[in-house]
Short mmCIF file of C-alpha atoms in Angstrom, two decimals:
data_model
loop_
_atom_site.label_atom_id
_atom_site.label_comp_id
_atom_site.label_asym_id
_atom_site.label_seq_id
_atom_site.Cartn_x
_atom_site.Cartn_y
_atom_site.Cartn_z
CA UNK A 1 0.00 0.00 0.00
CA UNK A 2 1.49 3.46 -0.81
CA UNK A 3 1.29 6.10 2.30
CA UNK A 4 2.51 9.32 1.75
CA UNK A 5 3.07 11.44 5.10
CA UNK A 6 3.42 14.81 5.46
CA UNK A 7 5.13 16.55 8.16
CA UNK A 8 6.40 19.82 9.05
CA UNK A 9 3.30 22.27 9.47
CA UNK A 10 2.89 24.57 11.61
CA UNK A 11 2.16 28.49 12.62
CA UNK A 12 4.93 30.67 11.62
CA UNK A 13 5.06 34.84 11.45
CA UNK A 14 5.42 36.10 8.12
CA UNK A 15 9.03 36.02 6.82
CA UNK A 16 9.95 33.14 8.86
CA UNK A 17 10.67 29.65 7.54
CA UNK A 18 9.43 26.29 7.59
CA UNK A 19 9.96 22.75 5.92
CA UNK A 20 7.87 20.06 5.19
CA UNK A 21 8.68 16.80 4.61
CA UNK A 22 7.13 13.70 2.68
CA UNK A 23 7.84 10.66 3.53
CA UNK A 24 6.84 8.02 0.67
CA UNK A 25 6.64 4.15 1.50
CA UNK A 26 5.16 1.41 -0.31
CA UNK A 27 5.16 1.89 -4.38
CA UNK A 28 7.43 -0.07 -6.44
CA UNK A 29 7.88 1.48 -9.32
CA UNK A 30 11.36 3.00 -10.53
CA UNK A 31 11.33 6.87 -11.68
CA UNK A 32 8.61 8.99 -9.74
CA UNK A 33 7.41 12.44 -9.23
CA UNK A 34 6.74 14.10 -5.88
CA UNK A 35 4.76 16.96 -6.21
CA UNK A 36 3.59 19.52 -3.42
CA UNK A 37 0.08 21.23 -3.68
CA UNK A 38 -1.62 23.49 -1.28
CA UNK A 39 -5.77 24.89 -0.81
CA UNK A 40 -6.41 27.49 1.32
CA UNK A 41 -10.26 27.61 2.46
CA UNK A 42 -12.77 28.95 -0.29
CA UNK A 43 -9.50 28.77 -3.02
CA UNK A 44 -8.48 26.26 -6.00
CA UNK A 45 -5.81 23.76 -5.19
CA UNK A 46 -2.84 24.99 -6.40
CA UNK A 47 0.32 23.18 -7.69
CA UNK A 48 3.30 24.58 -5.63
CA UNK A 49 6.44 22.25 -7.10
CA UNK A 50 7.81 19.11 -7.74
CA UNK A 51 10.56 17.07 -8.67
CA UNK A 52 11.60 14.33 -10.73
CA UNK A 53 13.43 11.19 -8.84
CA UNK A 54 15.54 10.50 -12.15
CA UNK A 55 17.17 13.79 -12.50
CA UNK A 56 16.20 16.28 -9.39
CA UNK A 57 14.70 18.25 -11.83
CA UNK A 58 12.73 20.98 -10.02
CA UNK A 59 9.63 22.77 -10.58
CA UNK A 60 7.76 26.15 -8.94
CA UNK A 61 4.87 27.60 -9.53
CA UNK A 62 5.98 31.48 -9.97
CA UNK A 63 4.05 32.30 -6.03
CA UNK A 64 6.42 30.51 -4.47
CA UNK A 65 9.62 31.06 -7.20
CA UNK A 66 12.83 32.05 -5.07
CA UNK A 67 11.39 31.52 -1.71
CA UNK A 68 10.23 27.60 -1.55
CA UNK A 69 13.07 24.65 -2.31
CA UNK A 70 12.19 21.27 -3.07
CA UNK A 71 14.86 18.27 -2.38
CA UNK A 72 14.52 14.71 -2.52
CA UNK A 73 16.76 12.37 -0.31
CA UNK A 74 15.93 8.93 -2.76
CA UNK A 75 18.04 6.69 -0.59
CA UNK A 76 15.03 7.48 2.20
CA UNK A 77 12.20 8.28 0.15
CA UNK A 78 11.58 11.03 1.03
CA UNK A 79 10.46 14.99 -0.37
CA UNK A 80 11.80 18.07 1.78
CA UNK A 81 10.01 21.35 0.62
CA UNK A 82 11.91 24.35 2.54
CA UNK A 83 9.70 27.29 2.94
CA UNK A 84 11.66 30.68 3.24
CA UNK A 85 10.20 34.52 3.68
CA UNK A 86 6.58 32.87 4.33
CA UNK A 87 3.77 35.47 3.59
CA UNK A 88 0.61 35.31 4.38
CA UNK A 89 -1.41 34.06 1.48
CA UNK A 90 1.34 31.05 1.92
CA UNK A 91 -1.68 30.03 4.59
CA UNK A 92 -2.69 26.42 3.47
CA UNK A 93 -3.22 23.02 3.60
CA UNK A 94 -0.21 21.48 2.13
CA UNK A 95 -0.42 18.43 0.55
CA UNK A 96 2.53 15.86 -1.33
CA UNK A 97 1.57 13.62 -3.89
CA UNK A 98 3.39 10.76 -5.58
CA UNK A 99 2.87 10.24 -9.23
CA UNK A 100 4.59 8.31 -12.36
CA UNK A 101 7.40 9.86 -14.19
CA UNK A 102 6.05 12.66 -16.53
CA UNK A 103 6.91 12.59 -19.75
CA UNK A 104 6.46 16.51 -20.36
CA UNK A 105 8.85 18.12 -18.15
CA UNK A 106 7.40 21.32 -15.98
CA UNK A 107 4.36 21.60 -13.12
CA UNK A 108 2.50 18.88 -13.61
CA UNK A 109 -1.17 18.63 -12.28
CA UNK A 110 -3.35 17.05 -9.98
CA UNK A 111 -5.14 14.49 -12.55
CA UNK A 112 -1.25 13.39 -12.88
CA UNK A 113 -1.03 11.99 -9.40
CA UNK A 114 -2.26 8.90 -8.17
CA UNK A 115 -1.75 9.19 -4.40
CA UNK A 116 -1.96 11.99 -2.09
CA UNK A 117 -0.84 12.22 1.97
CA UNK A 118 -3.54 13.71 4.30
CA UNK A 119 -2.08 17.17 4.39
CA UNK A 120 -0.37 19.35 6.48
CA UNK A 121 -1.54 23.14 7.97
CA UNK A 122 0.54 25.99 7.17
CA UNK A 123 -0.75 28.96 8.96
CA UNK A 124 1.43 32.22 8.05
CA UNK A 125 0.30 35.20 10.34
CA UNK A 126 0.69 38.78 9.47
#
């Protein structure tokens, strides 16, 4: 059974810092993407970044572009996302989500990923 588990959340003033972690157990296939989404209450999910296990290729959606960092230890399975100069629309749940390699390179959507973790609370206040 794949079990994706999100850690990491928490309250945090606005410009601080926080990092979230995925830990992935349970899948068997080879090359994998690891994608990070958040929805804030009344909003759209919203793809935030991901990255590719075969080449650490990175992705960002352009809100988070120069403040958010995504890494991938493979050896442990697991996704780090650090979170740097936090504002407070950053306020979300934040979700990882474990899909097949992508062929096209870039952000890739939800409908691309076939298991999700139960989400972690980021609460930025101003």
């Amino acid at each position: 059974e794949v079990q994706l588990v999100e850690s990491g959340g928490g309250l945090v003033q606005a410009g601080g810092s926080l990092k979230l972690s995925c830990a992935a157990s349970g899948f068997t296939f080879g090359d994998y993407v690891i994608g990070w989404f958040r929805q804030a209450p009344g909003k759209e999910r919203e793809a935030v970044s991901c990255i590719n296990s075969s080449d650490d290729r990175t992705y960002y959606a352009d809100s988070v572009k120069g403040r958010f960092t995504i890494s991938s230890d493979n050896a442990k399975n697991t996704v780090n996302l650090q979170m740097n100069s936090l504002k407070p629309e950053d306020t979300a749940v934040y979700y990882c989500a474990l899909g097949p390699a992508a062929v096209v390179p870039g952000l890739l959507s939800g409908t691309w990923y076939g298991y999700w973790g139960q989400g972690t609370q980021v609460t930025v206040s101003s």
